[in-house]
Amino acid sequence: MAGPPHQGPTFIPLPDYREYPPDEMLSRARAFREQAERRRTVRSFSDREIPEGVLEECLRAAGTAPSGANLQPWHFVVVRDPARKAAIRAAAEEEERLFYRERAPKEWLDALAPLGTDENKPFLEAAPCLIAVFVQRYGTAAGGARVKHYYAVESTGLATGILITALHNAGLATLTHTPSPMDFLNDLLDRPESERPFLVLVVGYPSEDAVVPDISRKPLERFTTEFGAG
Ligand SMILES: Cc1cc2nc3c(=O)[nH]c(=O)nc-3n(C[C@H](O)[C@H](O)[C@H](O)COP(=O)(O)O)c2cc1C
């Protein structure tokens, strides 16, 4: 049976586009780049609370991400409850123990070696907040029918990138954590089967003695190519 007829699109003037003079454009681009360069993944967190409202603003920013067919196929679960954080830590450490001791191929362990990571994840309890990100593989219409999602993983990746950048911009540190596998998050956080855990973002202030691995980023020429004009 045919569904309701599709409504045609309606259009509005571009709501809030701002053009900057070229020199301001460059200084803005440079300031953003410098700010982005200061972001580092932190693995040692203070238990200081995050000021009221900051997380919500950053999550709103994440929700502005472009998405396939505008289906916004992401869900963010904010976890501050100590008991739930402890349960996530216990489940993650169990998976990670198996990962580091049995599942991970040598090549993967070699790639991780410069980071000094291991199966212990104290930050999952120490940090004041975890944000579990889920990809909605498909949606559910009002009548219960499945709604196909397009580019759900790509879209959720973009939203998560904006979230990480927004948190960094607000002065918070993050750790992108991907226990492998992480299906346990559906149970612990009451998320439906239609959603797949994407990653866990650990959020807070870095501990005073936080250190980070001395690693480098590729220079521009090594990760871009260009076809210039003529
Ligand atoms: C998809 C993804 C998964 C990651 N998973 C983990 C993880 O499980 N544990 C961890 O300690 N770091 C993890 N990281 C953080 C990376 O190790 C880190 O981003 C990388 O070493 C570069 O360091 P930087 O973020 O300080 O520039 C992950 C990063 C990404 C993007």
Tab-separated table of C-alpha atoms and ligand atoms in Angstrom:
chain	number	residue	atom	x	y	z
A	1	MET	CA	0.000	0.000	0.000
A	2	ALA	CA	1.284	3.457	-0.838
A	3	GLY	CA	2.238	5.664	2.117
A	4	PRO	CA	1.257	9.295	2.546
A	5	PRO	CA	2.253	11.496	-0.389
A	6	HIS	CA	5.677	13.105	0.014
A	7	GLN	CA	5.547	16.805	0.696
A	8	GLY	CA	7.768	18.860	-1.582
A	9	PRO	CA	10.647	20.738	-0.002
A	10	THR	CA	10.205	24.269	1.277
A	11	PHE	CA	13.121	26.673	1.139
A	12	ILE	CA	14.142	29.607	3.336
A	13	PRO	CA	16.908	32.170	2.844
A	14	LEU	CA	20.293	30.968	4.195
A	15	PRO	CA	19.723	31.848	7.868
A	16	ASP	CA	23.033	33.051	9.257
A	17	TYR	CA	25.848	32.853	6.739
A	18	ARG	CA	28.750	35.183	7.500
A	19	GLU	CA	31.423	36.166	5.021
A	20	TYR	CA	34.705	37.593	6.357
A	21	PRO	CA	37.225	39.806	4.560
A	22	PRO	CA	40.169	37.692	3.295
A	23	ASP	CA	42.607	38.801	6.013
A	24	GLU	CA	40.088	38.044	8.748
A	25	MET	CA	39.323	34.740	7.062
A	26	LEU	CA	42.981	33.814	7.259
A	27	SER	CA	43.385	34.901	10.861
A	28	ARG	CA	40.274	32.944	11.863
A	29	ALA	CA	41.487	29.857	10.003
A	30	ARG	CA	44.897	30.150	11.669
A	31	ALA	CA	43.456	30.696	15.150
A	32	PHE	CA	41.241	27.626	14.745
A	33	ARG	CA	44.174	25.551	13.510
A	34	GLU	CA	46.305	26.628	16.489
A	35	GLN	CA	43.479	25.775	18.842
A	36	ALA	CA	42.983	22.365	17.183
A	37	GLU	CA	46.714	21.662	17.500
A	38	ARG	CA	46.529	22.061	21.270
A	39	ARG	CA	44.131	19.103	21.590
A	40	ARG	CA	45.652	15.935	22.961
A	41	THR	CA	44.038	12.711	24.016
A	42	VAL	CA	44.337	12.534	27.807
A	43	ARG	CA	44.309	9.255	29.736
A	44	SER	CA	44.545	10.573	33.285
A	45	PHE	CA	41.659	12.645	34.607
A	46	SER	CA	40.874	14.718	37.679
A	47	ASP	CA	37.540	14.078	39.407
A	48	ARG	CA	36.623	17.790	39.203
A	49	GLU	CA	33.063	18.327	38.070
A	50	ILE	CA	32.310	19.900	34.708
A	51	PRO	CA	30.618	23.304	35.077
A	52	GLU	CA	26.873	23.270	34.603
A	53	GLY	CA	25.613	23.586	31.057
A	54	VAL	CA	28.939	23.096	29.272
A	55	LEU	CA	28.290	19.512	28.179
A	56	GLU	CA	24.840	20.363	26.918
A	57	GLU	CA	26.193	23.180	24.742
A	58	CYS	CA	28.854	20.879	23.293
A	59	LEU	CA	26.255	18.184	22.609
A	60	ARG	CA	24.086	20.762	20.852
A	61	ALA	CA	27.085	21.611	18.679
A	62	ALA	CA	27.499	17.898	17.855
A	63	GLY	CA	23.860	17.797	16.827
A	64	THR	CA	24.578	20.357	14.076
A	65	ALA	CA	26.663	17.843	12.119
A	66	PRO	CA	25.703	17.169	8.530
A	67	SER	CA	24.167	13.720	8.070
A	68	GLY	CA	23.079	11.460	5.252
A	69	ALA	CA	19.558	12.581	4.164
A	70	ASN	CA	19.464	14.659	7.383
A	71	LEU	CA	18.511	11.566	9.379
A	72	GLN	CA	20.842	12.477	12.280
A	73	PRO	CA	21.533	8.832	13.083
A	74	TRP	CA	23.369	9.310	16.383
A	75	HIS	CA	22.578	9.030	20.063
A	76	PHE	CA	24.727	10.289	22.926
A	77	VAL	CA	24.372	8.862	26.436
A	78	VAL	CA	25.863	11.036	29.181
A	79	VAL	CA	26.953	8.937	32.160
A	80	ARG	CA	27.821	10.663	35.431
A	81	ASP	CA	26.411	8.042	37.801
A	82	PRO	CA	29.349	6.401	39.659
A	83	ALA	CA	27.698	2.956	39.723
A	84	ARG	CA	27.161	2.932	35.980
A	85	LYS	CA	30.684	4.218	35.336
A	86	ALA	CA	32.019	1.404	37.522
A	87	ALA	CA	29.982	-1.153	35.575
A	88	ILE	CA	31.300	0.189	32.271
A	89	ARG	CA	34.858	0.059	33.597
A	90	ALA	CA	34.461	-3.544	34.766
A	91	ALA	CA	33.009	-4.673	31.420
A	92	ALA	CA	35.549	-2.710	29.367
A	93	GLU	CA	38.499	-4.050	31.346
A	94	GLU	CA	37.273	-7.601	30.894
A	95	GLU	CA	37.123	-7.154	27.113
A	96	GLU	CA	40.421	-5.316	27.048
A	97	ARG	CA	42.152	-8.031	29.083
A	98	LEU	CA	41.155	-10.525	26.415
A	99	PHE	CA	42.109	-8.062	23.689
A	100	TYR	CA	45.624	-7.398	24.992
A	101	ARG	CA	46.305	-10.999	26.076
A	102	GLU	CA	44.594	-13.061	23.377
A	103	ARG	CA	42.631	-11.330	20.641
A	104	ALA	CA	44.905	-8.567	19.355
A	105	PRO	CA	47.227	-9.533	16.516
A	106	LYS	CA	50.872	-8.617	17.073
A	107	GLU	CA	50.659	-5.932	14.390
A	108	TRP	CA	47.913	-4.117	16.314
A	109	LEU	CA	49.824	-4.375	19.607
A	110	ASP	CA	52.919	-3.001	17.845
A	111	ALA	CA	50.897	-0.021	16.570
A	112	LEU	CA	49.624	0.660	20.108
A	113	ALA	CA	53.042	0.307	21.781
A	114	PRO	CA	54.060	4.001	21.441
A	115	LEU	CA	50.886	5.008	23.283
A	116	GLY	CA	51.633	2.913	26.379
A	117	THR	CA	48.003	1.788	26.700
A	118	ASP	CA	47.042	-1.424	28.481
A	119	GLU	CA	44.006	-3.284	29.830
A	120	ASN	CA	43.575	-1.009	32.872
A	121	LYS	CA	41.021	1.746	32.383
A	122	PRO	CA	40.850	3.696	35.677
A	123	PHE	CA	39.803	6.830	33.771
A	124	LEU	CA	36.388	5.263	33.154
A	125	GLU	CA	35.658	5.818	36.851
A	126	ALA	CA	37.941	8.754	37.650
A	127	ALA	CA	36.594	11.164	35.040
A	128	PRO	CA	33.377	12.966	35.977
A	129	CYS	CA	31.640	12.070	32.742
A	130	LEU	CA	31.519	9.462	30.016
A	131	ILE	CA	29.627	10.075	26.797
A	132	ALA	CA	28.754	6.835	25.038
A	133	VAL	CA	28.104	7.457	21.354
A	134	PHE	CA	25.752	5.149	19.480
A	135	VAL	CA	25.113	4.828	15.739
A	136	GLN	CA	21.461	4.318	14.901
A	137	ARG	CA	21.734	1.669	12.194
A	138	TYR	CA	18.103	2.248	11.333
A	139	GLY	CA	15.286	4.381	12.678
A	140	THR	CA	11.731	3.512	13.632
A	141	ALA	CA	8.709	5.255	12.101
A	142	ALA	CA	5.661	6.185	14.166
A	143	GLY	CA	3.913	2.934	13.178
A	144	GLY	CA	6.960	0.834	14.072
A	145	ALA	CA	8.339	0.327	10.532
A	146	ARG	CA	12.092	0.439	10.009
A	147	VAL	CA	13.474	3.635	8.480
A	148	LYS	CA	16.636	3.082	6.476
A	149	HIS	CA	19.591	5.253	7.509
A	150	TYR	CA	22.151	6.340	4.966
A	151	TYR	CA	25.818	6.828	5.841
A	152	ALA	CA	24.993	6.371	9.523
A	153	VAL	CA	28.578	5.617	10.563
A	154	GLU	CA	30.058	8.514	8.600
A	155	SER	CA	27.447	10.904	10.001
A	156	THR	CA	28.040	9.773	13.581
A	157	GLY	CA	31.779	10.143	13.065
A	158	LEU	CA	31.267	13.726	11.951
A	159	ALA	CA	29.020	14.510	14.935
A	160	THR	CA	31.570	12.974	17.282
A	161	GLY	CA	34.361	15.025	15.721
A	162	ILE	CA	32.390	18.187	16.335
A	163	LEU	CA	31.714	17.063	19.909
A	164	ILE	CA	35.409	16.438	20.605
A	165	THR	CA	36.306	19.813	19.100
A	166	ALA	CA	33.567	21.614	21.044
A	167	LEU	CA	34.696	20.032	24.328
A	168	HIS	CA	38.297	20.967	23.593
A	169	ASN	CA	37.215	24.497	22.703
A	170	ALA	CA	35.476	24.727	26.093
A	171	GLY	CA	38.702	23.722	27.866
A	172	LEU	CA	37.879	20.098	28.589
A	173	ALA	CA	40.058	17.096	27.856
A	174	THR	CA	38.785	13.974	26.141
A	175	LEU	CA	39.807	10.403	25.562
A	176	THR	CA	38.314	8.546	22.639
A	177	HIS	CA	37.913	5.023	23.965
A	178	THR	CA	36.924	1.944	21.963
A	179	PRO	CA	36.890	-1.210	24.058
A	180	SER	CA	36.758	-4.073	21.631
A	181	PRO	CA	34.070	-5.378	21.343
A	182	MET	CA	31.741	-2.989	23.194
A	183	ASP	CA	28.283	-4.513	22.762
A	184	PHE	CA	27.984	-4.553	26.565
A	185	LEU	CA	27.159	-0.835	26.341
A	186	ASN	CA	23.683	-1.552	24.946
A	187	ASP	CA	22.792	-3.537	28.075
A	188	LEU	CA	24.408	-1.221	30.574
A	189	LEU	CA	22.897	1.914	29.032
A	190	ASP	CA	19.514	0.549	27.969
A	191	ARG	CA	19.962	1.227	24.264
A	192	PRO	CA	17.934	-0.701	21.667
A	193	GLU	CA	19.191	-3.322	19.232
A	194	SER	CA	18.892	-0.801	16.371
A	195	GLU	CA	21.836	1.113	17.842
A	196	ARG	CA	25.464	0.055	17.771
A	197	PRO	CA	28.043	1.478	20.182
A	198	PHE	CA	30.441	3.718	18.278
A	199	LEU	CA	32.852	4.819	20.987
A	200	VAL	CA	33.045	6.118	24.527
A	201	LEU	CA	34.259	9.648	25.077
A	202	VAL	CA	35.822	10.193	28.492
A	203	VAL	CA	35.442	13.857	29.427
A	204	GLY	CA	36.843	16.034	32.192
A	205	TYR	CA	39.817	18.062	33.361
A	206	PRO	CA	43.207	16.427	32.966
A	207	SER	CA	44.794	15.323	36.255
A	208	GLU	CA	47.571	17.627	37.430
A	209	ASP	CA	50.231	15.023	36.675
A	210	ALA	CA	48.772	14.027	33.264
A	211	VAL	CA	51.374	13.054	30.666
A	212	VAL	CA	50.824	12.221	27.001
A	213	PRO	CA	52.879	10.133	24.608
A	214	ASP	CA	55.459	12.072	22.622
A	215	ILE	CA	54.001	11.386	19.193
A	216	SER	CA	53.818	13.541	16.086
A	217	ARG	CA	51.264	14.525	13.498
A	218	LYS	CA	51.850	14.199	9.773
A	219	PRO	CA	52.789	17.452	8.050
A	220	LEU	CA	50.249	18.794	5.557
A	221	GLU	CA	52.138	17.558	2.490
A	222	ARG	CA	51.935	13.974	3.731
A	223	PHE	CA	48.174	13.842	4.033
A	224	THR	CA	46.976	16.094	1.217
A	225	THR	CA	47.386	16.392	-2.532
A	226	GLU	CA	46.213	19.249	-4.682
A	227	PHE	CA	45.318	19.909	-8.267
A	228	GLY	CA	45.898	23.643	-8.557
A	229	ALA	CA	44.394	25.939	-11.164
A	230	GLY	CA	46.050	25.320	-14.563
B	1	LIG	C1	38.371	5.812	16.643
B	1	LIG	C2	39.398	5.996	17.723
B	1	LIG	C3	39.548	5.027	18.696
B	1	LIG	C4	40.463	5.201	19.735
B	1	LIG	N1	40.519	4.256	20.726
B	1	LIG	C5	41.332	4.475	21.778
B	1	LIG	C6	41.308	3.587	22.898
B	1	LIG	O1	40.520	2.647	22.943
B	1	LIG	N2	42.149	3.812	23.922
B	1	LIG	C7	43.000	4.891	23.933
B	1	LIG	O2	43.745	5.046	24.911
B	1	LIG	N3	43.035	5.778	22.904
B	1	LIG	C8	42.215	5.603	21.845
B	1	LIG	N4	42.181	6.521	20.814
B	1	LIG	C9	43.019	7.732	20.897
B	1	LIG	C10	44.209	7.667	19.946
B	1	LIG	O3	45.159	6.779	20.430
B	1	LIG	C11	44.788	9.095	19.799
B	1	LIG	O4	43.818	9.929	19.196
B	1	LIG	C12	46.030	9.098	18.944
B	1	LIG	O5	47.065	8.399	19.599
B	1	LIG	C13	46.514	10.526	18.635
B	1	LIG	O6	46.755	11.235	19.801
B	1	LIG	P1	46.086	12.655	20.064
B	1	LIG	O7	44.599	12.442	20.097
B	1	LIG	O8	46.637	13.120	21.380
B	1	LIG	O9	46.463	13.542	18.914
B	1	LIG	C14	41.283	6.365	19.774
B	1	LIG	C15	41.127	7.332	18.786
B	1	LIG	C16	40.185	7.170	17.782
B	1	LIG	C17	40.005	8.276	16.763
